[in-house]
Amino acid sequence: MSNLLKKVNWMTLLIPIVSVILGLLCGAVIMLIIGYNPVLAYQSIIESIFLQPYYGGETIRAMIPLVLAGIAVAFAFRTGLFNIGVEGQLLVGWFASVACAICFGHLPKVILLPMSIIAGGAAGALWGFIPGILKARFKVHEVISTIMMNYIALYTTAYLIKNFLYTEGERTPTIPAAASLASTFLANLTQGSRLHWGFVVAIIAVFAMWFILWKTTKGYELRAVGFSPDASKYAGMNVSRNIMLSLTISGIFAGLGGAMEGLGTYQYMTINSAFTGIGFNGIAVALLGLNTPVGVVLSGALFAGLQTGGLTMQSDAGVPVELIQIIIALIIFFVGSGYVIKWAFGRLSRKGHK
Amino acid sequence: MSFFEVLTIIIPSTLLTAAPLIFTSLGGVFSERSGVVNIGLEGLMAVGAFTAAISTLGLEHAGLGDASPWIAIIIAAIAGGIFSLIHAVVSISFRADQTVSGVALNFLAAGLTIFLVKMIYDGKGQTPYITHNIDKISIPGLAKIPFIGPIFFQQVTYTSYLAILVSVLVWFIIFKTPFGLRLRSVGEHPAAADTLGINVSKMRYIGVALSGVFGGIGGAVYLVTITSNYNVTTIAGQGFLALAALVFGKWHPIGAMGASMFFGFAQALSITGQQIPYLDRLPSVVMLTAPYVLTLIVLTGFVGRAEAPKADGVPYIKGQR
């Protein structure tokens, strides 16, 4: 029995690792076909994010919303729900935090900063609660409803900015310093990157996911519903309420991700004509991280590093930065096809025994 | 402005914006009726639009003139069909989560098309504009009919009417032919279909490939009638709107066509609303979000229940109960 467990764990770890390797290999093949030097390209990514403090700082900065988005997706996944709506929840969180910071700009930092962060989380919670209640009460599939909610968020936030918080440059005014997460200390440490205190929030969120799901009774219920709604119902758990709760908490994480962009990275919100992509990347982060807190941090670091280093790759090796997006897509395909990877390895190891 | 004039603005504009949505949502009908959820419609449209852009430019260069965009649509259909096979292989043969695969397909399409644009046009993020679009025309004869002519047959494109005809054809194929019955059976109860000797995987591959073909056409039509060049923002949400139309139309070809028309109408109003008395006071956000809000309301069952095919989204594994 213990042997079996070991084998399963090893296998589950194998899939993301093999997927990343295959994804990077495919990226290299694409570069070779078109006539770029893949070694130079990957080298420039690694060198920039590990040796240049600016790019290192930017990588951690990019990780903050990415990890929060990944936590949001992973949390819902654990309850058997696919939250594609992280993108929308992130946008409303972004907007609410910036709006709160501007409207209550006269308050001191000790009150305003936590209040603005909470406003972002609360807006995300609302945006997650709606698909939650639609699923629990009306059996509306969350994949469809969260996609709809994304677009409602996109157009609504753009409308609200345009009509109530507009300033030159198609954006809101800059938030008051009392609501800002930015830090000259961190910026100086990383030679002027936009690294901000939001990473503390991300760390707390990662810890919160672990604590809620694995250390509380409610978390046990949430995971039980994810494993088998019917069995949970039979055991006396309220499945509908757990679905609503899960998507609401997921929305909080996503909303916080948006707040980090608003209060930390940008200090304002632009009128978005298209999505930020962070929410969709969060799906990739969660999948590759096997929906575990530690896994989300690791895969978040990988994707943030690839995206930040991708810019140096473009300037140094001349490879368009879109290659990174192609590699991420391929990694998701490979992780998703875990069944085949397992099967192939099963075949190989069986041959080894003969 | 008279009510009649208002109609002559809104109806042609509706027909124009609805056509790409109709084609793409019909693609969704094929895929989801066969039991494969296709979140990747957005990506398929992107591939279609990109292919249409570069093929039209190529064909123009070769001197084919006005025929170029039409041939480009056919090439885009093929490209979409081939691209959708990735989704088919991963979600049918490799049994990946279909939503995951669809999300990845969108990623891949967005990345790959812009990557290729940069390759082909020396690092520029967008293609040049095509010169031979499919233009808005007055349909000879029909446009002369009093009252109806100016509303329905002036300032329209042939693609809009083609889309409506094709949706009737798709309805016929899905509900009146043996092929359609088989397609629906593997989407409702694959095990039963398998017992009767229907090749479930093959039918699902065909369903997904057809969604690629139609998604490709949808993207191509959007490009040659509306945007005329391809860049990152060309396909921004059109595919998801088509997905909403598919659900709003209750997975029925005619329903999907009607829903696309309605969404096209909402988009037309949000664009042309400023010229129309009374409507200019309504915030455009109401029109922009209307398709999505209404889809949510339809899904809650207040306006008749929308039921997805029974086995939609469930990988079929032989021998499993």
XYZ file of C-alpha atoms in Angstrom:
675
model
C 0.000 0.000 0.000
C 2.713 2.477 0.955
C 4.548 1.453 -2.181
C 1.503 2.278 -4.277
C 1.190 5.716 -2.708
C 4.811 6.501 -3.389
C 4.374 5.543 -7.012
C 1.306 7.763 -7.394
C 3.063 10.780 -5.863
C 6.078 10.321 -8.058
C 3.848 10.046 -11.118
C 1.853 13.190 -10.291
C 5.045 15.176 -9.858
C 6.369 13.765 -13.092
C 3.597 15.221 -15.256
C 4.286 18.940 -14.628
C 8.040 18.450 -14.891
C 7.813 16.521 -18.144
C 5.299 19.083 -19.447
C 7.604 22.013 -18.770
C 10.534 20.233 -20.412
C 8.441 19.293 -23.441
C 7.053 22.826 -23.677
C 10.519 24.386 -23.637
C 11.774 21.781 -26.133
C 8.912 22.566 -28.518
C 9.746 26.255 -28.142
C 13.353 25.459 -29.053
C 12.242 23.464 -32.105
C 10.068 26.371 -33.287
C 13.037 28.723 -32.907
C 15.311 26.324 -34.809
C 12.841 25.973 -37.672
C 12.533 29.734 -38.063
C 16.278 30.212 -37.730
C 16.804 31.594 -34.241
C 19.318 30.344 -31.750
C 17.323 28.683 -28.934
C 20.365 28.452 -26.650
C 20.944 32.187 -26.929
C 17.241 32.860 -26.354
C 16.918 30.737 -23.209
C 20.283 31.960 -21.980
C 19.144 35.580 -22.229
C 16.010 34.759 -20.219
C 17.941 33.019 -17.459
C 20.702 35.604 -17.308
C 18.324 38.539 -17.110
C 16.089 37.230 -14.355
C 18.867 35.757 -12.207
C 21.726 38.183 -12.744
C 20.054 41.531 -13.324
C 18.350 42.882 -10.163
C 15.880 44.908 -12.227
C 14.529 41.873 -14.072
C 14.654 39.821 -10.881
C 12.507 42.430 -9.167
C 10.125 42.603 -12.117
C 9.786 38.811 -12.061
C 8.712 38.845 -8.424
C 6.449 41.788 -9.201
C 4.817 39.832 -12.040
C 4.492 36.828 -9.744
C 2.267 38.686 -7.254
C -0.961 38.894 -9.316
C -0.101 35.657 -11.125
C 0.145 33.672 -7.891
C -3.040 35.256 -6.546
C -4.841 34.391 -9.790
C -3.415 30.874 -9.636
C -4.544 30.473 -6.022
C -8.019 31.636 -7.053
C -8.262 29.044 -9.844
C -6.724 26.279 -7.709
C -9.028 26.961 -4.763
C -12.126 26.609 -6.938
C -10.648 23.523 -8.639
C -10.354 21.837 -5.245
C -14.122 22.158 -4.902
C -14.556 20.766 -8.408
C -15.280 24.162 -9.951
C -13.600 25.691 -12.968
C -13.305 29.433 -12.381
C -12.549 30.998 -15.767
C -13.826 34.247 -14.295
C -10.599 35.188 -12.511
C -9.960 37.744 -15.225
C -13.217 39.580 -14.492
C -12.869 39.249 -10.725
C -9.389 40.698 -11.025
C -10.659 43.667 -13.048
C -13.418 44.561 -10.590
C -10.960 44.123 -7.707
C -8.521 46.408 -9.450
C -11.220 49.013 -10.024
C -12.699 48.830 -6.516
C -9.322 49.189 -4.812
C -8.339 52.197 -6.933
C -11.774 53.797 -6.569
C -11.706 53.306 -2.809
C -8.208 54.759 -2.579
C -9.200 57.862 -4.567
C -12.569 58.447 -2.884
C -11.224 58.211 0.645
C -7.868 59.796 -0.111
C -7.953 61.970 3.018
C -7.737 58.982 5.387
C -4.399 58.035 7.008
C -2.400 55.148 5.557
C -3.112 52.706 8.402
C -6.800 52.841 7.517
C -6.785 53.619 3.793
C -4.365 50.948 2.603
C -6.074 47.985 4.315
C -9.456 49.410 3.347
C -8.487 49.660 -0.338
C -7.086 46.123 -0.335
C -10.265 44.842 1.301
C -12.370 46.764 -1.234
C -10.574 44.889 -4.022
C -11.134 41.552 -2.326
C -14.781 42.359 -1.673
C -15.454 43.307 -5.291
C -13.816 40.066 -6.426
C -15.913 38.186 -3.887
C -19.106 39.651 -5.311
C -18.013 38.768 -8.848
C -17.355 35.201 -7.713
C -20.511 34.955 -5.644
C -22.803 35.634 -8.630
C -21.670 32.566 -10.642
C -21.699 30.705 -7.328
C -25.334 31.404 -6.629
C -26.235 30.821 -10.280
C -24.619 27.386 -10.052
C -26.049 26.520 -6.633
C -29.604 27.717 -7.241
C -30.077 27.362 -10.981
C -27.456 24.794 -11.974
C -25.858 27.236 -14.446
C -22.482 25.837 -15.448
C -19.766 28.012 -13.929
C -17.569 27.903 -17.037
C -20.195 29.704 -19.101
C -21.355 32.089 -16.369
C -17.845 33.167 -15.384
C -16.973 33.877 -19.042
C -20.075 36.094 -19.235
C -19.083 37.784 -15.971
C -15.634 38.530 -17.427
C -17.103 40.597 -20.224
C -19.589 42.307 -17.952
C -16.629 43.284 -15.736
C -14.564 44.494 -18.698
C -17.257 46.805 -20.064
C -18.567 47.927 -16.694
C -15.183 48.954 -15.276
C -14.329 50.767 -18.519
C -17.661 52.599 -18.351
C -17.239 53.525 -14.692
C -13.738 54.889 -15.246
C -14.821 56.861 -18.305
C -17.724 58.472 -16.498
C -16.619 58.863 -12.906
C -12.849 58.626 -12.488
C -11.502 59.799 -15.796
C -8.245 61.620 -16.314
C -5.988 62.200 -19.288
C -4.405 59.114 -20.812
C -7.517 56.910 -20.778
C -7.128 56.071 -17.103
C -8.044 56.955 -13.527
C -6.057 59.527 -11.566
C -3.075 58.180 -9.623
C -3.972 56.908 -6.170
C -2.850 58.911 -3.103
C 0.419 57.812 -1.523
C -1.518 56.739 1.574
C -3.007 53.840 -0.395
C 0.120 52.845 -2.259
C 1.973 49.572 -1.864
C 4.957 50.869 -3.792
C 8.221 51.217 -1.947
C 11.339 53.163 -2.793
C 13.308 50.728 -0.635
C 12.277 47.730 -2.752
C 12.684 49.715 -5.955
C 16.220 50.784 -5.007
C 17.061 47.251 -3.959
C 16.175 46.026 -7.460
C 17.598 48.938 -9.436
C 14.303 50.651 -10.152
C 11.898 47.768 -10.738
C 8.229 48.138 -9.808
C 8.491 45.572 -7.016
C 6.068 46.479 -4.208
C 4.869 45.247 -0.806
C 2.081 43.262 -2.443
C 4.227 40.163 -2.239
C 3.347 40.023 1.462
C -0.339 39.823 0.508
C 0.448 37.041 -1.990
C 2.338 35.052 0.650
C -0.559 35.456 3.099
C -2.983 34.291 0.384
C -0.912 31.185 -0.350
C -0.835 30.394 3.351
C -4.584 31.112 3.622
C -5.388 28.644 0.840
C -3.408 25.905 2.575
C -4.905 26.719 5.962
C -8.537 26.940 4.820
C -8.488 23.804 2.689
C -6.384 21.498 4.851
C -6.688 22.818 8.412
C -10.354 23.731 8.818
C -13.565 21.681 8.868
C -15.080 23.916 6.194
C -12.077 23.275 3.994
C -12.529 19.547 4.412
C -16.120 19.983 3.280
C -15.057 22.053 0.276
C -12.612 19.377 -0.825
C -15.156 16.628 -0.162
C -17.644 18.389 -2.449
C -14.889 18.559 -5.052
C -14.220 14.837 -4.851
C -17.848 13.765 -4.911
C -20.838 16.089 -4.599
C -23.202 13.124 -4.198
C -21.247 11.495 -1.380
C -20.894 14.869 0.383
C -24.615 15.452 0.140
C -25.252 11.963 1.526
C -22.896 12.766 4.408
C -25.067 15.740 5.270
C -23.005 18.544 3.774
C -24.727 21.470 2.122
C -23.344 21.217 -1.420
C -24.982 24.421 -2.695
C -23.604 26.513 0.116
C -20.127 25.069 -0.365
C -20.214 25.886 -4.076
C -21.149 29.484 -3.333
C -18.519 29.745 -0.638
C -15.792 28.284 -2.829
C -16.398 30.653 -5.733
C -16.681 33.607 -3.353
C -13.340 32.841 -1.700
C -11.834 32.217 -5.118
C -13.152 35.622 -6.152
C -11.521 37.236 -3.115
C -8.099 35.909 -4.140
C -8.632 37.127 -7.710
C -9.884 40.516 -6.520
C -6.793 40.873 -4.345
C -4.687 40.150 -7.420
C -6.363 43.098 -9.113
C -5.857 45.290 -6.053
C -2.126 44.490 -6.183
C -1.978 45.812 -9.743
C -3.943 48.933 -8.810
C -2.239 49.775 -5.511
C 1.193 48.372 -6.301
C 2.324 48.002 -9.894
C 0.453 50.780 -11.687
C -1.021 53.051 -8.958
C -4.027 53.626 -11.245
C -6.309 51.724 -13.615
C -6.423 52.144 -17.371
C -9.537 51.748 -19.465
C -8.989 48.205 -20.642
C -10.224 47.463 -24.133
C -9.109 43.844 -23.785
C -8.309 41.517 -20.909
C -5.065 41.687 -18.949
C -4.405 37.988 -19.508
C -3.418 37.510 -15.861
C -6.629 35.640 -15.108
C -6.148 33.221 -17.993
C -2.499 32.775 -17.065
C -3.760 31.936 -13.577
C -5.441 28.867 -15.053
C -2.100 27.728 -16.450
C -0.380 28.452 -13.136
C -2.937 26.445 -11.163
C -2.885 23.481 -13.547
C 0.883 23.252 -13.665
C 1.024 23.688 -9.879
C -1.332 20.709 -9.482
C -3.688 23.002 -7.570
C -1.469 22.978 -4.499
C -0.272 26.172 -2.726
C 3.435 25.368 -3.133
C 2.915 24.259 -6.723
C 1.155 27.520 -7.564
C 4.099 29.522 -6.209
C 6.602 27.461 -8.205
C 4.676 27.568 -11.477
C 3.878 31.238 -10.866
C 7.615 31.874 -10.587
C 8.249 29.939 -13.801
C 5.630 31.810 -15.850
C 6.539 35.201 -14.360
C 10.194 34.504 -15.146
C 9.396 33.437 -18.707
C 7.262 36.508 -19.317
C 9.734 38.971 -17.831
C 12.737 37.264 -19.401
C 10.801 37.078 -22.666
C 11.321 40.808 -23.068
C 15.108 40.431 -22.875
C 14.848 37.458 -25.210
C 13.132 39.735 -27.715
C 15.783 42.420 -27.494
C 18.849 40.142 -27.200
C 18.013 37.141 -29.377
C 15.425 38.882 -31.577
C 12.755 36.273 -30.870
C 9.246 37.783 -30.652
C 7.973 37.695 -27.070
C 4.832 35.855 -28.279
C 6.939 32.703 -28.297
C 6.545 32.668 -24.502
C 2.775 32.579 -24.889
C 3.118 29.686 -27.337
C 5.313 27.806 -24.856
C 2.821 28.415 -22.023
C -0.033 27.160 -24.226
C 1.932 24.025 -25.082
C 2.711 23.415 -21.404
C -1.029 23.577 -20.615
C -1.739 21.088 -23.418
C 0.895 18.723 -22.032
C -0.291 19.020 -18.424
C -3.846 18.469 -19.622
C -2.752 15.358 -21.496
C -1.293 13.892 -18.294
C -3.094 10.652 -19.038
C -0.892 10.050 -22.080
C 2.322 10.991 -20.256
C 1.452 8.523 -17.493
C 0.600 5.873 -20.061
C 3.845 6.434 -21.983
C 5.934 6.213 -18.828
C 4.034 3.113 -17.741
C 4.902 1.507 -21.085
C 8.547 2.531 -20.858
C 9.055 1.290 -17.304
C 7.303 -2.018 -18.083
C 9.678 -2.556 -20.995
C 12.525 -1.793 -18.644
C 11.521 -4.689 -16.389
C 11.677 -7.228 -19.229
C -34.623 61.214 -37.987
C -37.572 59.046 -38.919
C -38.070 55.528 -37.661
C -37.574 54.278 -41.195
C -34.160 55.932 -41.418
C -33.223 54.444 -38.062
C -34.016 51.011 -39.428
C -31.896 51.598 -42.539
C -28.934 52.224 -40.244
C -29.466 49.532 -37.629
C -30.576 46.523 -39.682
C -27.653 46.503 -42.162
C -25.256 47.107 -39.279
C -26.808 44.203 -37.364
C -26.497 41.900 -40.371
C -22.846 42.894 -40.781
C -21.780 42.258 -37.171
C -23.909 39.119 -36.832
C -22.412 37.195 -39.782
C -19.088 36.195 -38.143
C -20.932 35.292 -34.950
C -23.388 33.102 -36.855
C -20.657 31.112 -38.586
C -18.640 30.655 -35.397
C -21.579 29.704 -33.216
C -22.646 27.150 -35.844
C -19.187 25.676 -35.453
C -19.822 25.503 -31.736
C -23.083 23.665 -32.428
C -21.222 20.907 -34.289
C -18.602 20.483 -31.585
C -20.866 20.603 -28.562
C -23.575 18.479 -30.174
C -20.907 15.791 -30.558
C -20.080 16.122 -26.855
C -16.932 18.245 -26.951
C -17.065 21.624 -25.196
C -15.264 24.201 -27.290
C -14.037 27.217 -25.338
C -11.457 27.541 -28.117
C -13.822 29.240 -30.593
C -12.038 32.517 -29.875
C -8.709 30.996 -30.900
C -10.213 29.380 -33.984
C -11.569 32.755 -35.065
C -8.134 34.287 -34.511
C -6.552 31.635 -36.749
C -9.256 32.221 -39.356
C -8.824 35.996 -39.290
C -5.036 35.749 -39.466
C -5.138 33.251 -42.341
C -7.671 35.369 -44.190
C -5.498 38.458 -43.799
C -2.314 36.934 -45.145
C -4.041 34.932 -47.893
C -6.028 37.912 -49.121
C -2.824 39.954 -49.229
C -1.082 37.134 -51.090
C -3.893 36.589 -53.563
C -4.213 40.327 -54.217
C -0.529 40.379 -54.943
C -0.996 37.487 -57.358
C -3.584 39.596 -59.177
C -6.797 37.784 -58.280
C -8.565 41.022 -57.400
C -12.094 40.813 -56.028
C -11.990 37.034 -55.803
C -9.165 37.187 -53.232
C -11.222 37.605 -50.044
C -13.589 34.801 -51.070
C -10.753 32.371 -51.731
C -9.153 33.562 -48.496
C -12.287 32.558 -46.589
C -11.968 29.028 -47.981
C -8.275 28.862 -47.020
C -9.151 30.165 -43.541
C -11.783 27.434 -43.210
C -9.148 24.796 -43.945
C -6.671 26.407 -41.547
C -9.294 26.540 -38.802
C -10.170 22.902 -39.389
C -6.539 21.823 -39.135
C -5.898 23.962 -36.054
C -8.954 22.566 -34.270
C -7.482 19.069 -34.612
C -5.123 19.974 -31.741
C -8.187 20.378 -29.539
C -9.590 17.144 -30.922
C -6.453 15.086 -30.285
C -5.890 16.486 -26.794
C -9.479 16.327 -25.584
C -10.744 13.205 -27.391
C -7.742 10.905 -27.724
C -5.673 12.139 -24.787
C -8.780 12.602 -22.595
C -7.683 16.006 -21.327
C -10.223 18.262 -19.659
C -11.986 19.890 -22.608
C -12.156 23.295 -20.950
C -8.430 23.183 -20.213
C -7.679 22.241 -23.789
C -9.932 25.013 -25.086
C -8.222 27.600 -22.904
C -4.834 26.419 -24.152
C -6.095 26.581 -27.751
C -6.976 30.261 -27.291
C -3.540 30.918 -25.817
C -1.801 29.128 -28.624
C -3.798 30.879 -31.346
C -3.220 34.337 -29.889
C 0.503 33.708 -29.468
C 1.091 31.858 -32.714
C -0.753 34.279 -35.016
C 1.019 37.379 -33.691
C 4.335 35.482 -33.663
C 3.829 34.638 -37.348
C 2.727 38.179 -38.200
C 5.975 39.452 -36.692
C 7.912 36.809 -38.636
C 6.300 37.685 -41.954
C 6.230 41.472 -41.593
C 9.674 42.109 -40.070
C 8.747 42.529 -36.451
C 5.612 44.607 -37.005
C 2.716 43.579 -34.781
C 0.079 43.899 -37.487
C -0.539 42.967 -41.099
C -0.993 45.621 -43.800
C -4.603 46.463 -44.708
C -6.201 44.366 -47.411
C -7.430 46.386 -50.369
C -10.104 44.018 -51.654
C -12.617 43.685 -48.836
C -16.024 42.178 -49.220
C -17.836 45.452 -49.535
C -21.249 46.588 -48.478
C -23.353 46.601 -51.617
C -26.929 46.949 -52.747
C -28.214 43.595 -53.870
C -29.356 44.046 -57.480
C -33.124 43.863 -57.901
C -34.001 43.241 -54.274
C -32.699 46.632 -53.190
C -35.363 48.267 -55.390
C -38.277 46.795 -53.426
C -40.001 49.681 -51.679
C -39.614 49.878 -47.886
C -38.008 46.415 -47.474
C -35.242 47.053 -50.002
C -33.511 49.966 -48.270
C -33.724 48.198 -44.890
C -32.580 44.715 -45.775
C -30.838 44.873 -49.129
C -28.862 48.109 -49.229
C -25.482 48.535 -47.545
C -25.273 44.815 -46.813
C -22.706 42.135 -47.541
C -23.342 38.815 -49.235
C -21.715 37.053 -46.296
C -24.620 37.973 -44.013
C -27.129 36.219 -46.242
C -24.750 33.348 -46.785
C -24.547 32.942 -42.986
C -28.327 32.731 -42.689
C -28.541 30.167 -45.497
C -25.766 28.095 -43.955
C -27.507 28.036 -40.580
C -30.602 26.535 -42.235
C -28.328 24.026 -43.955
C -26.677 23.139 -40.630
C -30.107 22.682 -39.050
C -30.984 20.289 -41.884
C -27.718 18.354 -41.503
C -28.006 18.020 -37.731
C -31.705 17.200 -37.450
C -32.659 15.636 -40.774
C -29.739 13.474 -41.885
C -28.319 10.170 -40.574
C -24.986 11.933 -40.028
C -26.675 14.514 -37.795
C -28.455 11.828 -35.803
C -25.160 10.053 -35.184
C -23.467 13.299 -34.217
C -26.189 14.084 -31.705
C -26.224 10.527 -30.355
C -22.526 10.595 -29.395
C -23.148 13.894 -27.650
C -26.139 12.622 -25.693
C -25.234 9.033 -24.874
C -21.925 7.898 -26.334
C -22.088 4.423 -24.779
C -25.445 3.712 -26.430
C -24.153 5.058 -29.736
C -21.061 2.865 -29.417
C -23.242 -0.198 -28.826
C -25.029 0.538 -32.085
C -21.721 0.535 -33.930
C -21.166 4.260 -34.222
C -17.508 5.229 -33.948
C -17.701 7.743 -31.077
C -14.178 9.108 -31.456
C -14.561 9.542 -35.202
C -17.843 11.415 -34.861
C -16.347 13.679 -32.198
C -13.285 14.358 -34.345
C -15.614 15.374 -37.162
C -17.615 17.583 -34.792
C -14.527 19.395 -33.555
C -13.017 19.699 -37.048
C -16.264 21.249 -38.319
C -16.187 23.713 -35.446
C -12.691 24.648 -36.619
C -13.867 25.065 -40.205
C -16.777 27.273 -39.179
C -14.753 29.168 -36.581
C -12.146 29.811 -39.278
C -14.834 31.085 -41.638
C -16.238 33.274 -38.850
C -12.871 34.840 -38.170
C -12.199 35.281 -41.892
C -15.556 36.934 -42.502
C -14.920 39.271 -39.583
C -11.617 40.245 -41.134
C -12.663 40.724 -44.756
C -15.901 42.563 -43.963
C -15.097 44.536 -40.823
C -11.478 45.025 -39.726
C -9.388 44.535 -42.910
C -6.143 43.864 -41.051
C -4.960 41.471 -38.367
C -3.410 42.497 -35.048
C -3.676 41.600 -31.358
C -7.005 43.347 -30.905
C -8.706 42.013 -34.055
C -10.353 39.068 -32.340
C -11.026 40.323 -28.836
C -14.009 38.494 -27.465
C -15.823 37.684 -30.720
C -15.332 33.972 -30.134
C -16.647 34.128 -26.595
C -19.605 36.130 -27.865
C -20.260 33.327 -30.365
C -20.018 30.851 -27.503
C -22.618 32.889 -25.629
C -24.797 32.883 -28.748
C -24.518 29.106 -28.909
C -25.724 28.780 -25.311
C -28.327 31.527 -25.690
C -29.572 29.714 -28.778
C -29.838 26.532 -26.719
C -27.361 24.515 -28.812
C -29.708 24.735 -31.816
C -28.442 25.989 -35.216
C -31.399 28.276 -35.844
C -31.339 29.371 -32.219
C -27.626 30.155 -32.476
C -28.315 32.155 -35.641
C -31.118 34.080 -33.928
C -28.966 34.729 -30.864
C -26.090 35.920 -33.063
C -28.481 38.292 -34.819
C -29.636 39.587 -31.477
C -26.074 40.067 -30.222
C -25.205 41.741 -33.523
C -28.192 44.014 -32.963
C -26.953 44.908 -29.482
C -23.479 45.649 -30.851
C -24.931 47.677 -33.716
C -26.948 49.707 -31.243
C -23.900 50.339 -29.065
C -21.998 51.620 -32.107
C -24.720 53.523 -33.995
C -26.786 54.435 -30.930
C -25.249 57.884 -30.762
C -26.902 58.869 -34.043
C -30.344 57.749 -32.972
C -32.716 59.926 -30.960
C -33.592 58.695 -27.439
C -31.051 55.885 -27.659
C -28.177 58.359 -27.361
C -29.211 58.898 -23.753
C -28.839 55.229 -22.883
C -25.314 54.459 -21.626
C -23.463 52.340 -24.180
C -22.448 49.966 -21.405
C -26.025 48.680 -21.268
C -25.837 47.617 -24.914
C -22.311 46.250 -24.590
C -23.098 44.044 -21.622
C -26.621 43.105 -22.767
C -25.589 39.905 -24.621
C -23.796 38.545 -21.577
C -26.388 39.546 -19.006
C -29.175 38.098 -21.132
C -27.264 34.850 -21.619
C -26.948 34.534 -17.844
C -30.666 35.167 -17.445
C -31.522 32.566 -20.081
C -29.297 30.046 -18.309
C -31.112 30.565 -15.018
C -34.184 29.160 -16.724
C -36.509 32.128 -16.395
C -36.950 32.171 -20.158
C -37.227 28.464 -20.862
C -34.553 26.036 -19.845
C -31.338 25.814 -21.876
C -30.067 22.247 -21.732
C -26.646 21.295 -23.009
C -26.211 17.943 -24.750
C -26.079 15.302 -21.985
C -22.518 14.114 -22.560
C -21.157 17.565 -23.417
C -17.731 17.896 -21.814
C -17.415 14.258 -20.800
C -14.567 12.285 -22.378
C -15.756 8.896 -23.625
C -13.756 5.970 -22.313
C -14.743 2.628 -23.765
C -15.991 0.125 -21.211
C -16.386 2.685 -18.452
C -19.792 3.008 -16.830
